[in-house]
Structures are given as structure tokens and as C-alpha cells.
Amino acid sequence: MLLSNLESLPGHRIIKQLDVVYGSTVRSKHAGRDILAGLKNIVGGELTAYTELLEESRQEAISRMTEKARLLGANAIVGIRFSTSSIAQGAAELFVYGTAVIAEPEHMPPFPNS
């Protein structure tokens, strides 16, 4: 599955637009992570536990979106965007969406003198 935040796919031609697809996940903070993050705030630096949590959330949401596109018969998703929102105290949703399409490679002209 080709994924692009552009409205097109370089080197490909979109031959059919199928539908908007999305994926989401709602995650809550772990109490242990919060304590460690609070300590890290005192000395400064990256909050790696939260970085890992966000990375896992992005991958899960993308996986769910990609599966919906696959079920529609798509081989690509264009115009991908991410959004987050607070759901409850200590819980947030990560949402990803895009347009499922069928794309085919453009025919590249041969190199001169080849």
C-alpha cells in the first residue's frame, strides 16, 4: 500500500478515487510513565515513554486505515493527515485519514542513448 501526505503520488497516476478512509486509537497514560515523565520534567529532556506511546498510536491508526483501504480494493492512500483530541482526563485519540485510491505507475520514457 502506497501512503502519501501529498494529493498525488509522484511517478504514479491515480485512475480511481474510492473513498475517505480513517483509522484511530484511543490511548491513556500509564501511571508509572507519568511519574517518570514528571521527574524528567525537572531535569529536562525527551520524554521517551510518551514518544514511544505516540509512535505506537500512529502505527496502530495507520494500520487500521490501511486495512479499510485494502478492503475497498485500494493500492494507495493520498492526502494523509493526522489529528489528536483529548477524550477524557489522561486519555487521547490519535486519528489519521486520507483518500483511498487505485494508482498505476506512469510509464517512464527510456533514458537517451540506452
C-alpha positions as protocol buffer text, in pm:
chain_id: "A"
residue {
  index: 1
  type: MET
  ca { x: 0 y: 0 z: 0 }
}
residue {
  index: 2
  type: LEU
  ca { x: 145 y: 336 z: -104 }
}
residue {
  index: 3
  type: LEU
  ca { x: 94 y: 615 z: 151 }
}
residue {
  index: 4
  type: SER
  ca { x: 134 y: 985 z: 79 }
}
residue {
  index: 5
  type: ASN
  ca { x: 53 y: 1310 z: 253 }
}
residue {
  index: 6
  type: LEU
  ca { x: 52 y: 1468 z: -94 }
}
residue {
  index: 7
  type: GLU
  ca { x: -264 y: 1484 z: -304 }
}
residue {
  index: 8
  type: SER
  ca { x: -85 y: 1280 z: -569 }
}
residue {
  index: 9
  type: LEU
  ca { x: 177 y: 1006 z: -593 }
}
residue {
  index: 10
  type: PRO
  ca { x: 495 y: 1104 z: -776 }
}
residue {
  index: 11
  type: GLY
  ca { x: 558 y: 861 z: -1059 }
}
residue {
  index: 12
  type: HIS
  ca { x: 201 y: 729 z: -1046 }
}
residue {
  index: 13
  type: ARG
  ca { x: -131 y: 821 z: -1200 }
}
residue {
  index: 14
  type: ILE
  ca { x: -449 y: 797 z: -993 }
}
residue {
  index: 15
  type: ILE
  ca { x: -701 y: 611 z: -1203 }
}
residue {
  index: 16
  type: LYS
  ca { x: -983 y: 583 z: -949 }
}
residue {
  index: 17
  type: GLN
  ca { x: -1080 y: 759 z: -627 }
}
residue {
  index: 18
  type: LEU
  ca { x: -1258 y: 520 z: -392 }
}
residue {
  index: 19
  type: ASP
  ca { x: -1348 y: 677 z: -57 }
}
residue {
  index: 20
  type: VAL
  ca { x: -1220 y: 853 z: 252 }
}
residue {
  index: 21
  type: VAL
  ca { x: -1062 y: 606 z: 493 }
}
residue {
  index: 22
  type: TYR
  ca { x: -956 y: 656 z: 852 }
}
residue {
  index: 23
  type: GLY
  ca { x: -806 y: 484 z: 1150 }
}
residue {
  index: 24
  type: SER
  ca { x: -796 y: 581 z: 1513 }
}
residue {
  index: 25
  type: THR
  ca { x: -684 y: 467 z: 1852 }
}
residue {
  index: 26
  type: VAL
  ca { x: -754 y: 598 z: 2199 }
}
residue {
  index: 27
  type: ARG
  ca { x: -473 y: 564 z: 2449 }
}
residue {
  index: 28
  type: SER
  ca { x: -439 y: 652 z: 2814 }
}
residue {
  index: 29
  type: LYS
  ca { x: -129 y: 743 z: 3003 }
}
residue {
  index: 30
  type: HIS
  ca { x: 28 y: 486 z: 3231 }
}
residue {
  index: 31
  type: ALA
  ca { x: 69 y: 600 z: 3593 }
}
residue {
  index: 32
  type: GLY
  ca { x: 429 y: 478 z: 3601 }
}
residue {
  index: 33
  type: ARG
  ca { x: 506 y: 670 z: 3283 }
}
residue {
  index: 34
  type: ASP
  ca { x: 351 y: 982 z: 3436 }
}
residue {
  index: 35
  type: ILE
  ca { x: 574 y: 962 z: 3742 }
}
residue {
  index: 36
  type: LEU
  ca { x: 886 y: 916 z: 3528 }
}
residue {
  index: 37
  type: ALA
  ca { x: 775 y: 1198 z: 3296 }
}
residue {
  index: 38
  type: GLY
  ca { x: 725 y: 1425 z: 3599 }
}
residue {
  index: 39
  type: LEU
  ca { x: 1078 y: 1353 z: 3713 }
}
residue {
  index: 40
  type: LYS
  ca { x: 1211 y: 1410 z: 3361 }
}
residue {
  index: 41
  type: ASN
  ca { x: 1035 y: 1749 z: 3353 }
}
residue {
  index: 42
  type: ILE
  ca { x: 1251 y: 1859 z: 3645 }
}
residue {
  index: 43
  type: VAL
  ca { x: 1581 y: 1788 z: 3468 }
}
residue {
  index: 44
  type: GLY
  ca { x: 1461 y: 1838 z: 3110 }
}
residue {
  index: 45
  type: GLY
  ca { x: 1499 y: 1622 z: 2801 }
}
residue {
  index: 46
  type: GLU
  ca { x: 1289 y: 1398 z: 2584 }
}
residue {
  index: 47
  type: LEU
  ca { x: 1002 y: 1210 z: 2743 }
}
residue {
  index: 48
  type: THR
  ca { x: 1084 y: 882 z: 2569 }
}
residue {
  index: 49
  type: ALA
  ca { x: 794 y: 691 z: 2726 }
}
residue {
  index: 50
  type: TYR
  ca { x: 549 y: 936 z: 2565 }
}
residue {
  index: 51
  type: THR
  ca { x: 743 y: 936 z: 2238 }
}
residue {
  index: 52
  type: GLU
  ca { x: 709 y: 558 z: 2226 }
}
residue {
  index: 53
  type: LEU
  ca { x: 339 y: 577 z: 2317 }
}
residue {
  index: 54
  type: LEU
  ca { x: 273 y: 823 z: 2034 }
}
residue {
  index: 55
  type: GLU
  ca { x: 471 y: 613 z: 1784 }
}
residue {
  index: 56
  type: GLU
  ca { x: 271 y: 302 z: 1879 }
}
residue {
  index: 57
  type: SER
  ca { x: -51 y: 502 z: 1844 }
}
residue {
  index: 58
  type: ARG
  ca { x: 44 y: 635 z: 1499 }
}
residue {
  index: 59
  type: GLN
  ca { x: 132 y: 287 z: 1375 }
}
residue {
  index: 60
  type: GLU
  ca { x: -193 y: 138 z: 1508 }
}
residue {
  index: 61
  type: ALA
  ca { x: -406 y: 413 z: 1350 }
}
residue {
  index: 62
  type: ILE
  ca { x: -223 y: 380 z: 1015 }
}
residue {
  index: 63
  type: SER
  ca { x: -268 y: 2 z: 1023 }
}
residue {
  index: 64
  type: ARG
  ca { x: -643 y: 41 z: 1078 }
}
residue {
  index: 65
  type: MET
  ca { x: -675 y: 298 z: 799 }
}
residue {
  index: 66
  type: THR
  ca { x: -472 y: 84 z: 560 }
}
residue {
  index: 67
  type: GLU
  ca { x: -690 y: -220 z: 628 }
}
residue {
  index: 68
  type: LYS
  ca { x: -1004 y: -20 z: 542 }
}
residue {
  index: 69
  type: ALA
  ca { x: -844 y: 94 z: 216 }
}
residue {
  index: 70
  type: ARG
  ca { x: -739 y: -262 z: 133 }
}
residue {
  index: 71
  type: LEU
  ca { x: -1098 y: -383 z: 182 }
}
residue {
  index: 72
  type: LEU
  ca { x: -1212 y: -120 z: -71 }
}
residue {
  index: 73
  type: GLY
  ca { x: -959 y: -253 z: -325 }
}
residue {
  index: 74
  type: ALA
  ca { x: -722 y: 44 z: -299 }
}
residue {
  index: 75
  type: ASN
  ca { x: -350 y: 19 z: -354 }
}
residue {
  index: 76
  type: ALA
  ca { x: -271 y: 368 z: -222 }
}
residue {
  index: 77
  type: ILE
  ca { x: -390 y: 638 z: 16 }
}
residue {
  index: 78
  type: VAL
  ca { x: -327 y: 1005 z: -61 }
}
residue {
  index: 79
  type: GLY
  ca { x: -379 y: 1327 z: 134 }
}
residue {
  index: 80
  type: ILE
  ca { x: -299 y: 1162 z: 467 }
}
residue {
  index: 81
  type: ARG
  ca { x: -347 y: 1382 z: 772 }
}
residue {
  index: 82
  type: PHE
  ca { x: -320 y: 1324 z: 1148 }
}
residue {
  index: 83
  type: SER
  ca { x: -529 y: 1473 z: 1425 }
}
residue {
  index: 84
  type: THR
  ca { x: -536 y: 1435 z: 1801 }
}
residue {
  index: 85
  type: SER
  ca { x: -800 y: 1516 z: 2058 }
}
residue {
  index: 86
  type: SER
  ca { x: -848 y: 1478 z: 2428 }
}
residue {
  index: 87
  type: ILE
  ca { x: -1117 y: 1223 z: 2512 }
}
residue {
  index: 88
  type: ALA
  ca { x: -1104 y: 1219 z: 2893 }
}
residue {
  index: 89
  type: GLN
  ca { x: -865 y: 1302 z: 3174 }
}
residue {
  index: 90
  type: GLY
  ca { x: -544 y: 1125 z: 3078 }
}
residue {
  index: 91
  type: ALA
  ca { x: -676 y: 975 z: 2751 }
}
residue {
  index: 92
  type: ALA
  ca { x: -638 y: 1099 z: 2395 }
}
residue {
  index: 93
  type: GLU
  ca { x: -740 y: 988 z: 2047 }
}
residue {
  index: 94
  type: LEU
  ca { x: -498 y: 981 z: 1758 }
}
residue {
  index: 95
  type: PHE
  ca { x: -689 y: 994 z: 1427 }
}
residue {
  index: 96
  type: VAL
  ca { x: -548 y: 952 z: 1075 }
}
residue {
  index: 97
  type: TYR
  ca { x: -741 y: 990 z: 750 }
}
residue {
  index: 98
  type: GLY
  ca { x: -686 y: 1006 z: 376 }
}
residue {
  index: 99
  type: THR
  ca { x: -837 y: 918 z: 40 }
}
residue {
  index: 100
  type: ALA
  ca { x: -818 y: 558 z: -79 }
}
residue {
  index: 101
  type: VAL
  ca { x: -731 y: 537 z: -449 }
}
residue {
  index: 102
  type: ILE
  ca { x: -620 y: 300 z: -719 }
}
residue {
  index: 103
  type: ALA
  ca { x: -297 y: 419 z: -878 }
}
residue {
  index: 104
  type: GLU
  ca { x: -77 y: 284 z: -1153 }
}
residue {
  index: 105
  type: PRO
  ca { x: 286 y: 363 z: -1232 }
}
residue {
  index: 106
  type: GLU
  ca { x: 340 y: 618 z: -1505 }
}
residue {
  index: 107
  type: HIS
  ca { x: 539 y: 492 z: -1799 }
}
residue {
  index: 108
  type: MET
  ca { x: 882 y: 645 z: -1781 }
}
residue {
  index: 109
  type: PRO
  ca { x: 1045 y: 738 z: -2113 }
}
residue {
  index: 110
  type: PRO
  ca { x: 1366 y: 546 z: -2177 }
}
residue {
  index: 111
  type: PHE
  ca { x: 1694 y: 719 z: -2098 }
}
residue {
  index: 112
  type: PRO
  ca { x: 1862 y: 870 z: -2404 }
}
residue {
  index: 113
  type: ASN
  ca { x: 2143 y: 660 z: -2553 }
}
residue {
  index: 114
  type: SER
  ca { x: 2042 y: 348 z: -2365 }
}
